[in-house]
XYZ file of C-alpha atoms in Angstrom:
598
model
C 43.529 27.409 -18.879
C 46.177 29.186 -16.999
C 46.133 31.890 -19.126
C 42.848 32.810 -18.098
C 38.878 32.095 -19.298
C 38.049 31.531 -22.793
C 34.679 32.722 -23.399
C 32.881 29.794 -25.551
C 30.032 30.222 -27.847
C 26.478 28.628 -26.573
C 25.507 27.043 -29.299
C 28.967 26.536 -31.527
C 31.375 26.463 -29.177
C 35.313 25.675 -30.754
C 37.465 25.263 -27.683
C 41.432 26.441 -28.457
C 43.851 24.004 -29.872
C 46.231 24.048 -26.604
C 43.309 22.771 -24.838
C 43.264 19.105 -24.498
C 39.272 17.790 -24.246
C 40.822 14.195 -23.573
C 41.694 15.187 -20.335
C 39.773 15.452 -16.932
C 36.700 17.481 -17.461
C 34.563 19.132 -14.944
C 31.559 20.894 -15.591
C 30.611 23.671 -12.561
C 27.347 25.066 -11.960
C 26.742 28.549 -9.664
C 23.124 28.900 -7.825
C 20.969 32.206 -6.845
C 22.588 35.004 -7.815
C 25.454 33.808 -8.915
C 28.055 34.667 -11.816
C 31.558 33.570 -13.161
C 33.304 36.401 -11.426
C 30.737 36.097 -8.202
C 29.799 32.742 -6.838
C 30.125 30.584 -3.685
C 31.820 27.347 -6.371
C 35.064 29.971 -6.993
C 36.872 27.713 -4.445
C 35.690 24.586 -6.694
C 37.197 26.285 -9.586
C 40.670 27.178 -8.106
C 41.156 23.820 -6.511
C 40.539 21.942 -10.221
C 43.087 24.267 -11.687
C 45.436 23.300 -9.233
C 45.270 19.564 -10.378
C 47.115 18.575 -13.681
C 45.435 17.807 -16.891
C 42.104 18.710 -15.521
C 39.991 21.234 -17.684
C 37.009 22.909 -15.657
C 33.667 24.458 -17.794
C 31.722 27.191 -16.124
C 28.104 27.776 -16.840
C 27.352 31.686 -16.097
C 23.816 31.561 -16.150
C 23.675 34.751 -13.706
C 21.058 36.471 -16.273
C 18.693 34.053 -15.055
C 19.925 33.698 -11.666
C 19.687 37.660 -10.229
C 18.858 38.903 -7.272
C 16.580 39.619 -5.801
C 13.936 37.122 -7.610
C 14.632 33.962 -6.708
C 11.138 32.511 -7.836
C 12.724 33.672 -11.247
C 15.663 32.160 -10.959
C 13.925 29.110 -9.788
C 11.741 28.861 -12.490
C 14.884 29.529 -14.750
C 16.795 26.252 -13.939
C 14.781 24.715 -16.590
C 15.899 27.179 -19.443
C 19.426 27.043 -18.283
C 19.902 23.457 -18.223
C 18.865 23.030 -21.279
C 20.889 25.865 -23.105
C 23.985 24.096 -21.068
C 22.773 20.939 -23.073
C 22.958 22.377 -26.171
C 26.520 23.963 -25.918
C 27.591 20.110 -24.369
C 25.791 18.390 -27.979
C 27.486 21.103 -29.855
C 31.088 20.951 -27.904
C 31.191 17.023 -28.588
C 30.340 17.916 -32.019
C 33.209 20.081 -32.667
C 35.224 18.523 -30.744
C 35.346 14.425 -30.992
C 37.577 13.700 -28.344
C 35.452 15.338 -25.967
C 32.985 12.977 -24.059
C 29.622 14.231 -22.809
C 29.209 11.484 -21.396
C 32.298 11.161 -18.812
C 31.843 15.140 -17.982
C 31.699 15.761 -14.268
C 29.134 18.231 -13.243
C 29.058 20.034 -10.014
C 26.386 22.067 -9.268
C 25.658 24.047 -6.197
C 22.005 25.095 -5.017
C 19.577 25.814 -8.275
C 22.998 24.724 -9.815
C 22.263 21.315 -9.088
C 19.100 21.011 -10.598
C 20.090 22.953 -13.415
C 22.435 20.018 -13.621
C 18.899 18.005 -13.837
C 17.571 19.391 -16.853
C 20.853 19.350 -18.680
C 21.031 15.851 -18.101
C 17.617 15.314 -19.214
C 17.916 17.220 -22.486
C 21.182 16.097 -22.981
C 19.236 12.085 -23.024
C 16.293 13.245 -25.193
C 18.447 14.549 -27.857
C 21.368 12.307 -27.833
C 20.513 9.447 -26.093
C 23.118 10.108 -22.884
C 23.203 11.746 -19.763
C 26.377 11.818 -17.029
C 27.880 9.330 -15.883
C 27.885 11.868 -12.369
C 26.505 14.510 -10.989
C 27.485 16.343 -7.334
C 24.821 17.928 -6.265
C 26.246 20.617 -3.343
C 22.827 21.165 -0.667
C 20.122 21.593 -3.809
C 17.760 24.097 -3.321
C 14.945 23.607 -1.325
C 12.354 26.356 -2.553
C 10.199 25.559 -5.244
C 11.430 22.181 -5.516
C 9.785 20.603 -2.172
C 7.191 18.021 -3.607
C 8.586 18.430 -7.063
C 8.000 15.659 -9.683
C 11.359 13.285 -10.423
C 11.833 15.710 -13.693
C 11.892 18.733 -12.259
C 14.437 18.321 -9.353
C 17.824 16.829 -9.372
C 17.802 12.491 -8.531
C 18.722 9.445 -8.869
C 17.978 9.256 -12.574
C 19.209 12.074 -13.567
C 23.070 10.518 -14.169
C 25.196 7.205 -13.523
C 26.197 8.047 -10.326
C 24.371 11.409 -8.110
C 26.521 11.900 -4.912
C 24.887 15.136 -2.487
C 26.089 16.695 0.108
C 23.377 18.491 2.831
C 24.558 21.660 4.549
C 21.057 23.510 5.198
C 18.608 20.955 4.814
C 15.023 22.097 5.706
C 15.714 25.891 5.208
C 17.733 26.773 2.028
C 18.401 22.887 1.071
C 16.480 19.810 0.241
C 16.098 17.443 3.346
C 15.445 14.500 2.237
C 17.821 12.420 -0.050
C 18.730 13.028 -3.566
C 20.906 11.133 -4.645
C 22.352 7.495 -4.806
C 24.348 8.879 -2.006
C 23.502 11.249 0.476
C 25.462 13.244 3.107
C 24.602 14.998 5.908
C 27.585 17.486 7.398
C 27.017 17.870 11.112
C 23.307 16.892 10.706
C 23.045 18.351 7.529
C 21.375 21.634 8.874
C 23.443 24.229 10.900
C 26.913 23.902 10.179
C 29.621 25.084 13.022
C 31.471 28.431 12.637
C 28.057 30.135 11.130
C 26.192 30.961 14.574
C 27.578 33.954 14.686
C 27.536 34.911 11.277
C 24.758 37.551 10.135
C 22.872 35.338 8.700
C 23.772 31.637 9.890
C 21.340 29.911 7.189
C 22.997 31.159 4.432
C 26.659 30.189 5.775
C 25.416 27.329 6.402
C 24.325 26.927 2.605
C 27.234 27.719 1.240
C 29.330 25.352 3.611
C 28.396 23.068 0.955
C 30.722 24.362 -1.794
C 33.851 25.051 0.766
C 33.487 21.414 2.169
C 33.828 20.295 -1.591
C 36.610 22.424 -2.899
C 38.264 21.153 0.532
C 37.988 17.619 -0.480
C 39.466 17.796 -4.053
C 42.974 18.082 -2.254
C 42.462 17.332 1.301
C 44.680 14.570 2.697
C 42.562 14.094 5.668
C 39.457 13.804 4.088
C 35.386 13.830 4.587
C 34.889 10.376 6.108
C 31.007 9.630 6.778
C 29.650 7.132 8.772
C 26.381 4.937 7.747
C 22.874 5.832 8.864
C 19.384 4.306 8.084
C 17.700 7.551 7.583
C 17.171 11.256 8.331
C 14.804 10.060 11.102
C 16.652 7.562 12.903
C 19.661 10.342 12.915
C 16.785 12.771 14.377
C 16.443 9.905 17.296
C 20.141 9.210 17.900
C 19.850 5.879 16.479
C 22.887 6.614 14.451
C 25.972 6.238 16.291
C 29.209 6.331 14.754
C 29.961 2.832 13.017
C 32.307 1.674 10.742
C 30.842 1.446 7.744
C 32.513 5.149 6.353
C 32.597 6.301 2.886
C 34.621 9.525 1.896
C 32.652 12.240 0.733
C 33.146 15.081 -2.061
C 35.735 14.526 -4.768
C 36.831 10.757 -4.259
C 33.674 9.614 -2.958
C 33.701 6.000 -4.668
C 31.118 5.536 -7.631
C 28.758 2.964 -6.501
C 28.235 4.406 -3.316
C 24.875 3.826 -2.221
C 23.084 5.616 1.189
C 23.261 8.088 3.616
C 25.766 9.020 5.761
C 26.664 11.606 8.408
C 29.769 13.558 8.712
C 30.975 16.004 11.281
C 33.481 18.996 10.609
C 35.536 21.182 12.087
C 34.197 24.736 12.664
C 36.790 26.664 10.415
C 39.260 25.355 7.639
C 40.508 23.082 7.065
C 37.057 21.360 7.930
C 37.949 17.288 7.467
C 38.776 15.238 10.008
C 39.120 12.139 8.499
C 38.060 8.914 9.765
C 35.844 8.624 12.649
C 37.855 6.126 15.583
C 35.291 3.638 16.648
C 35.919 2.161 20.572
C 35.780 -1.566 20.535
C 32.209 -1.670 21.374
C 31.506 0.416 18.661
C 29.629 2.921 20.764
C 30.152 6.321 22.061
C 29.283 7.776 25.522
C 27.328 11.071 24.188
C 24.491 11.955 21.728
C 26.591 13.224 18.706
C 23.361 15.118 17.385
C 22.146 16.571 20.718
C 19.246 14.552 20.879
C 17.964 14.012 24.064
C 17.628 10.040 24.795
C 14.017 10.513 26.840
C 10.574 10.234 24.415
C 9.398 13.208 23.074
C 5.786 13.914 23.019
C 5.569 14.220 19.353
C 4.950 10.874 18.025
C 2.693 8.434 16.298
C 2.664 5.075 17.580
C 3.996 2.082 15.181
C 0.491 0.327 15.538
C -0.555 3.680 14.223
C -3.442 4.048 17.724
C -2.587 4.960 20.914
C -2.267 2.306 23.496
C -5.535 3.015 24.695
C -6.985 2.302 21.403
C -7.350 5.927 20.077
C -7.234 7.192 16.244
C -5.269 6.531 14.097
C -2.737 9.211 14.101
C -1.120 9.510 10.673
C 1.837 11.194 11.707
C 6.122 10.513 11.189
C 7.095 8.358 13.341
C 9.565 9.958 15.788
C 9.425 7.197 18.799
C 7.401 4.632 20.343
C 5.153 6.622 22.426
C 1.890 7.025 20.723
C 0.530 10.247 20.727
C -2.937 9.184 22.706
C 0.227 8.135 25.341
C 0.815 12.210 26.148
C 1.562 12.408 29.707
C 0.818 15.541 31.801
C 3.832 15.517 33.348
C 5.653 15.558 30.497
C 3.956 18.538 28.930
C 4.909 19.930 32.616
C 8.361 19.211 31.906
C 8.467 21.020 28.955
C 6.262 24.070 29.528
C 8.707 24.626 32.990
C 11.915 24.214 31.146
C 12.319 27.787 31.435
C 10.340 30.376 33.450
C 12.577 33.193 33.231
C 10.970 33.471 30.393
C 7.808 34.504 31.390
C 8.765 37.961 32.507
C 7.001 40.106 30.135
C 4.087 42.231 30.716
C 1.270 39.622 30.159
C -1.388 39.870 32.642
C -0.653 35.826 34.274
C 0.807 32.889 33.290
C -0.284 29.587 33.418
C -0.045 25.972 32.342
C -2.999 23.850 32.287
C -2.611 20.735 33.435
C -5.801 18.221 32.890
C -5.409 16.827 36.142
C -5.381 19.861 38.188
C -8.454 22.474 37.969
C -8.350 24.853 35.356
C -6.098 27.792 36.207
C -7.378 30.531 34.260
C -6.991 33.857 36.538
C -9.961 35.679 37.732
C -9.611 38.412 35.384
C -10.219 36.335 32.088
C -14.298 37.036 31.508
C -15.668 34.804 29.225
C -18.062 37.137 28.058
C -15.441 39.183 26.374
C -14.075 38.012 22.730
C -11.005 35.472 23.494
C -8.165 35.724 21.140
C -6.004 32.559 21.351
C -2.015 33.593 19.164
C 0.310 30.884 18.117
C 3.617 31.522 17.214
C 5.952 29.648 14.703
C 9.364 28.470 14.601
C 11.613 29.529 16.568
C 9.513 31.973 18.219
C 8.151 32.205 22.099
C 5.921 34.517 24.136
C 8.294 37.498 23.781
C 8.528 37.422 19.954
C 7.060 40.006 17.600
C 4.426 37.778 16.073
C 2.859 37.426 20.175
C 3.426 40.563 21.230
C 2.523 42.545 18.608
C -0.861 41.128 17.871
C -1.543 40.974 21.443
C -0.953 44.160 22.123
C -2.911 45.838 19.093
C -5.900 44.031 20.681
C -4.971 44.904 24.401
C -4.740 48.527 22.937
C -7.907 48.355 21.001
C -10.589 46.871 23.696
C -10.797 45.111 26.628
C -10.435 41.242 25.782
C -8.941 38.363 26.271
C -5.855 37.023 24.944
C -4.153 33.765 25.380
C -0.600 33.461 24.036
C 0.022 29.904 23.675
C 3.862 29.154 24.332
C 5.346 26.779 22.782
C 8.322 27.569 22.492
C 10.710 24.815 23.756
C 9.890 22.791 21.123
C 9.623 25.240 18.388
C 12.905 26.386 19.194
C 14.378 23.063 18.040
C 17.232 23.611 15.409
C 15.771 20.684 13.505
C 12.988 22.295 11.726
C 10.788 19.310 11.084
C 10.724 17.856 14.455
C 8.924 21.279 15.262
C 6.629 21.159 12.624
C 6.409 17.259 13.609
C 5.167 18.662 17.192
C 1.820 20.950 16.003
C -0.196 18.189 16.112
C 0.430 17.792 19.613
C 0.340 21.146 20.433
C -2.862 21.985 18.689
C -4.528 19.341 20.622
C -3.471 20.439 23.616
C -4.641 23.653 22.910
C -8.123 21.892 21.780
C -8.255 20.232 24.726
C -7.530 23.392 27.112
C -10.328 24.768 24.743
C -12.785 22.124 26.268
C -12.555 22.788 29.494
C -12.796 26.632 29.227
C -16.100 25.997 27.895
C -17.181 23.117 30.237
C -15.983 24.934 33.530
C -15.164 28.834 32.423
C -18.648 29.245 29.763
C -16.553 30.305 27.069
C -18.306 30.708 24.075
C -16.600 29.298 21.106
C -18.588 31.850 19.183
C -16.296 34.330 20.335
C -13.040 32.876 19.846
C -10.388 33.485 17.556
C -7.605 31.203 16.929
C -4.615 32.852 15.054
C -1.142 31.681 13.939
C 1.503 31.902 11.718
C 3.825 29.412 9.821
C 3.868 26.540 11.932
C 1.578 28.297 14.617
C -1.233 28.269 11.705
C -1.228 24.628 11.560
C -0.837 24.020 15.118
C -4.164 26.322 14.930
C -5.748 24.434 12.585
C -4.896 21.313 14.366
C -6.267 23.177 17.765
C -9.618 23.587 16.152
C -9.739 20.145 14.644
C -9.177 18.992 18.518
C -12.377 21.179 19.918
C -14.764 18.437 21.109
C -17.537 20.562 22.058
C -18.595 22.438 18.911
C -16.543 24.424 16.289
C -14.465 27.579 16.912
C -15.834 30.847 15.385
C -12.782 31.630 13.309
C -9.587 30.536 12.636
C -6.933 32.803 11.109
C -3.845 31.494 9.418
C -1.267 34.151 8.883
C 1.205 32.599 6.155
C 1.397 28.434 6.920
C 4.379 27.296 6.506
C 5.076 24.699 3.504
C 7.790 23.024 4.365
C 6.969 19.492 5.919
C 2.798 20.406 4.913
C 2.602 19.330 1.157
C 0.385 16.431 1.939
C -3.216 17.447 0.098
C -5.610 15.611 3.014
C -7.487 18.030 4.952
C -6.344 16.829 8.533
C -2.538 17.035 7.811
C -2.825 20.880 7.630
C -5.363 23.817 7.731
C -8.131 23.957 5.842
C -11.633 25.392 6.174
C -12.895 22.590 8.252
C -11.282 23.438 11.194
C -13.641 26.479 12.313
C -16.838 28.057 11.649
C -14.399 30.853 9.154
C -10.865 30.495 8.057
C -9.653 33.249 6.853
C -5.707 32.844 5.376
C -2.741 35.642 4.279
C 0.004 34.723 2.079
C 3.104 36.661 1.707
C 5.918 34.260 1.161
C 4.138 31.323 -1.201
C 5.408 28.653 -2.818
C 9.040 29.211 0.062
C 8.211 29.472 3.651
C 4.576 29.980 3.184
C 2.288 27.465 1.676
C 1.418 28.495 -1.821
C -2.365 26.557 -2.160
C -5.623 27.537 -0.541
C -6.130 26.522 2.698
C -9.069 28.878 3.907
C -12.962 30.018 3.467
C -10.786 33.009 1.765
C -7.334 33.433 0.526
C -5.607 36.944 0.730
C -2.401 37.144 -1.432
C -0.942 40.747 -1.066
C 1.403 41.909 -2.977
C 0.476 38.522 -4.867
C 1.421 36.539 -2.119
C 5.280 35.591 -2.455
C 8.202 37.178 -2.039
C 9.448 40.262 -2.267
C 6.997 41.822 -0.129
C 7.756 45.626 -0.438
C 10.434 46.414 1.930
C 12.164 42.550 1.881
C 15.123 42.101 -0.639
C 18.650 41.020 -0.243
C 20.376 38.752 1.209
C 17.654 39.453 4.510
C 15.117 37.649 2.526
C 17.027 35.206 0.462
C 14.178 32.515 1.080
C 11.770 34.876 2.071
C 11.856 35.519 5.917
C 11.365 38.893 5.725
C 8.148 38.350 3.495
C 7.141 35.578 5.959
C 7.262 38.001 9.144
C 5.199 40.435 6.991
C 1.801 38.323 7.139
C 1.774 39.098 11.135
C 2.992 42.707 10.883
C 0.159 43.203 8.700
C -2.244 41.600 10.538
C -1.437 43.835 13.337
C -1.912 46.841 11.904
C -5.337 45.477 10.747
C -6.707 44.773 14.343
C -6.556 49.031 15.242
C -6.999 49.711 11.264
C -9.392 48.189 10.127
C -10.032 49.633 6.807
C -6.272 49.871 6.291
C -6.121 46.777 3.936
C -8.432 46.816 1.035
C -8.503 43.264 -0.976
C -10.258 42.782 -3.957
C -12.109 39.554 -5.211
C -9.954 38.365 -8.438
C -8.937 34.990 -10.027
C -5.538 35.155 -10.542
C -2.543 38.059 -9.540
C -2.401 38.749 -13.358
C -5.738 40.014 -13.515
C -5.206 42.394 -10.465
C -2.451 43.945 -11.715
C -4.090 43.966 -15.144
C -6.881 46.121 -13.305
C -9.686 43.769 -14.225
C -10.991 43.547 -11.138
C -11.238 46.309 -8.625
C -14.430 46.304 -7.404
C -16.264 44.834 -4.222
C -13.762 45.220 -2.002
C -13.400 43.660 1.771
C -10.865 44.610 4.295
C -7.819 41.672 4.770
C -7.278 41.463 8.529
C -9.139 41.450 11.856
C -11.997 43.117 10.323
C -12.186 40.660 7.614
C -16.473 39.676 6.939
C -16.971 35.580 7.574
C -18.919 35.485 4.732
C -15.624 36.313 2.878
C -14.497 33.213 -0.230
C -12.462 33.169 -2.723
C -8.981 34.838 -3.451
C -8.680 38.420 -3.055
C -5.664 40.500 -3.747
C -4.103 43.895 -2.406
C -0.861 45.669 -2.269
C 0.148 47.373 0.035
């Protein structure tokens, strides 16, 4: 009401007789960390108020919802939508004019799937559930591979309209609703790359572009597109088959469709202006039009007949179809790169001879690092665990670069390319051995996030025996939920793998992949030291699976783990005994999960 927020009861709530429940009702949902008097759907709230005979309902379920503990919070969208259920069953109650049923929710983040279980309880008890639900760029974290009942869906209300702002990272990628859109790709939004942290701008786009469109004249117009990865290919020009998005987006609507913005507000720019070919001259989502050497092809074999690949389809080159000079392309996009102090660079081409400099020895240990996404050869997670071994002994140490393609913005066409990569590297591995004598004894394989997959994959690729040891430093989850043993790591792919887990269940893969399983600090975020806004989906906690394994390499003894079956019982003290060190130095006789803090 205008004359402020009347605080309702939970369970027998009596709503003042100047408020009319026969009018407009919205129901608005905040997400992590969130409250009544702080949260990024304040905007929603305002712009409702401004309408006549509209009443808006806020749920404050910031209790549940605090910083910095977002698994909590996660885990808490289940309580809260179910206490929001009650008050709704006892509201209609006292209140028969009110309708449950025609009650618009908005929910933003965890909001949304808050907005899940409400709907769900709300059908078990009284046989309803909404006729909509807006769902503004659901969480991501802890909802990845969730089951239909605990995220928010199609079947979750009448009508489920989404909008993506920070899909892959903080937000769900793939589609939600009956309707889906993606603004600007759904992923980075303009106007946040040169905010502090662009991800979580990005995030909350989601609730400005919405409290935009409940008075915007211009409007969010979306054009169609057959899915996330024909957008990813550029196969989704702008057409004109456009639906309006946000507060007038027509029940019904059925799809996906991608929007673009302006950078700052006001953010619509209405309809998209189609030429009368219906083309336009430029890749709207920066895709370049030339194949990319990530692929599967659509007979699902190479054209010269090789294995089935079993990977998203990207294009129609086949992955057996991997031209040199295409990896040539890439690798030389950018030498300036390559300035730092590493000993040589090279790029190893398989139809040139091997051009390993004179100083590698293969009877030294090799270390091979792979970084993750968004990373290069000048990151922390290279340099730092090269240079604790440089410092430590006289090895050698191959940084694998890969950076120009994990630098892509779109997170899962990265993660799509670590196949490719680790077979490269397998391959590379090959001929070190068949022309250098490496002994695959002595090598090492490490990498985090994506970089442990890729390592995994790199060891999977090694035709000529098995690789000692293979060391996965947090693997990412995202895009790596499938459970068979070649779409990830797992302990097949070397003699000993050995795996650290500091952000589980977020950025890091929250399942055993290895001969052993460390989980310090039990494995998922806040590591000691992350908290805040800086590790709001854990990539502070991520990073600190490499910084530890650093310090490992020159101190050994430095990270005592202890054989236990669950973090409960370590922190219950039932089992601190028989201890091995987490790291460099760990024993490859090592299995089982072990816990440490630290």
């Amino acid at each position: 009401p205008k004359d402020g927020p009347v605080l309702l009861d939970s369970i027998d709530p009596h709503v003042p007789e100047h408020i009319r429940l026969n009018h407009t009702n919205k129901l608005i949902v905040h997400g992590y960390g969130g409250s009544i008097d702080f949260n990024a759907t304040k905007m929603i709230r305002k712009a409702y108020l401004r309408k006549p005979n509209t009443n808006v309902f806020i749920v404050d379920w910031g209790k549940l919802s605090r910083l910095p503990c977002y698994p909590t919070a996660a885990f808490n969208t289940k309580q809260a939508g179910e206490c929001t259920a009650t008050f709704l069953i006892g509201l209609q109650a006292n209140h028969p004019e009110f309708s449950t049923r025609d009650l618009h929710a908005i929910g933003f983040s965890l909001g949304a799937h808050v907005l899940s279980f409400t709907s769900n309880a709300l059908e078990k008890s009284i046989g309803v559930k909404f006729r909509r639900i807006t769902g503004l760029d659901p969480a991501l974290p802890f909802f990845a591979t969730a089951r239909p009942h605990w995220k928010l869906d199609q079947g979750d209300a009448d009508f489920v309209d989404v909008i993506h702002t920070n899909a892959g990272v903080y937000g769900k990628i793939e589609t939600c609703g009956h309707v889906d859109f993606y603004m600007n790709g759904g992923q980075n939004q303009p106007g946040c790359e040169n905010d502090q942290n662009p991800m979580a701008c990005s995030h909350h786009r989601a609730p400005d572009y919405y409290a935009e469109s409940i008075r915007s004249l211009t409007g969010f117009w979306g054009w169609s597109c057959q899915s996330y990865v024909y957008y990813l290919l550029g196969f989704c020009p702008q057409n004109n088959a456009q639906v309006i998005a946000g507060e007038d987006c027509p029940t019904g609507t059925e799809g996906m469709f991608m929007i673009t913005t302006n950078p700052a507000s006001p953010f619509a720019i209405g309809r998209c202006d189609i030429d009368q070919w219906g083309k336009l001259d430029s890749s709207f989502n920066n895709v370049d039009h030339f194949p990319t050497p990530y692929s599967q092809d659509p007979n699902h074999q190479g054209s010269q007949g090789g294995e089935d690949d079993e990977w998203p389809y990207f294009n129609h080159v086949g992955t057996s179809d991997l031209t040199k000079e295409h990896i040539r392309k890439i690798l030389e996009q950018d030498k300036s790169r390559y300035s730092g102090d590493a000993s040589f660079r090279f790029i190893n081409d398989p139809a040139a001879p091997l051009a390993l400099n004179k100083s590698y020895d293969p009877t030294l240990p090799t270390k091979f690092v792979i970084h993750g996404w968004k990373n290069s050869i000048v990151s922390p997670v290279s340099q730092n665990i090269k240079n604790s071994y440089l410092r430590r002994e006289d090895m050698n140490v191959i940084v694998v670069d890969w950076g120009p393609l994990a630098s892509d913005t779109l997170y899962f066409r990265a993660a799509s390319s670590t196949r490719d990569v680790g077979r490269h590297v397998g391959g590379l591995i090959d001929r070190m051995v068949a022309e250098r004598g490496t002994n695959l004894n002595d090598l090492h394989i490490i990498g985090h996030s994506l970089g442990a997959h890729t390592s995994g994959f790199a060891g999977q690729s090694i035709r000529s025996g098995k690789a000692a040891r293979v060391t996965g430093l947090d693997p990412a989850l995202p895009g790596f939920t499938d459970q068979q043993p070649d779409k990830l790591l797992d302990p097949s792919d070397a003699q000993f793998v050995d795996v650290m887990h500091t952000c589980a269940g977020m950025l890091g893969h929250d399942r055993n992949l290895g001969h052993v399983d460390f989980w310090p600090n039990g494995g998922r975020v806040n590591q000691p030291g992350c908290g805040g806004i800086d590790d709001f989906v854990g990539a502070c906690s991520h990073g600190r699976s490499y910084e530890f394994y650093a310090e490992s390499v020159t101190r050994p003894a430095a990270f005592k783990a202890y054989p236990c079956r669950s973090a409960e019982e370590y922190r219950e003290a039932k089992c601190r005994s028989n201890s091995i060190p987490m790291g460099d130095a760990t024993p490859n006789t090592a299995r089982g999960n072990h816990f440490l803090e630290t």
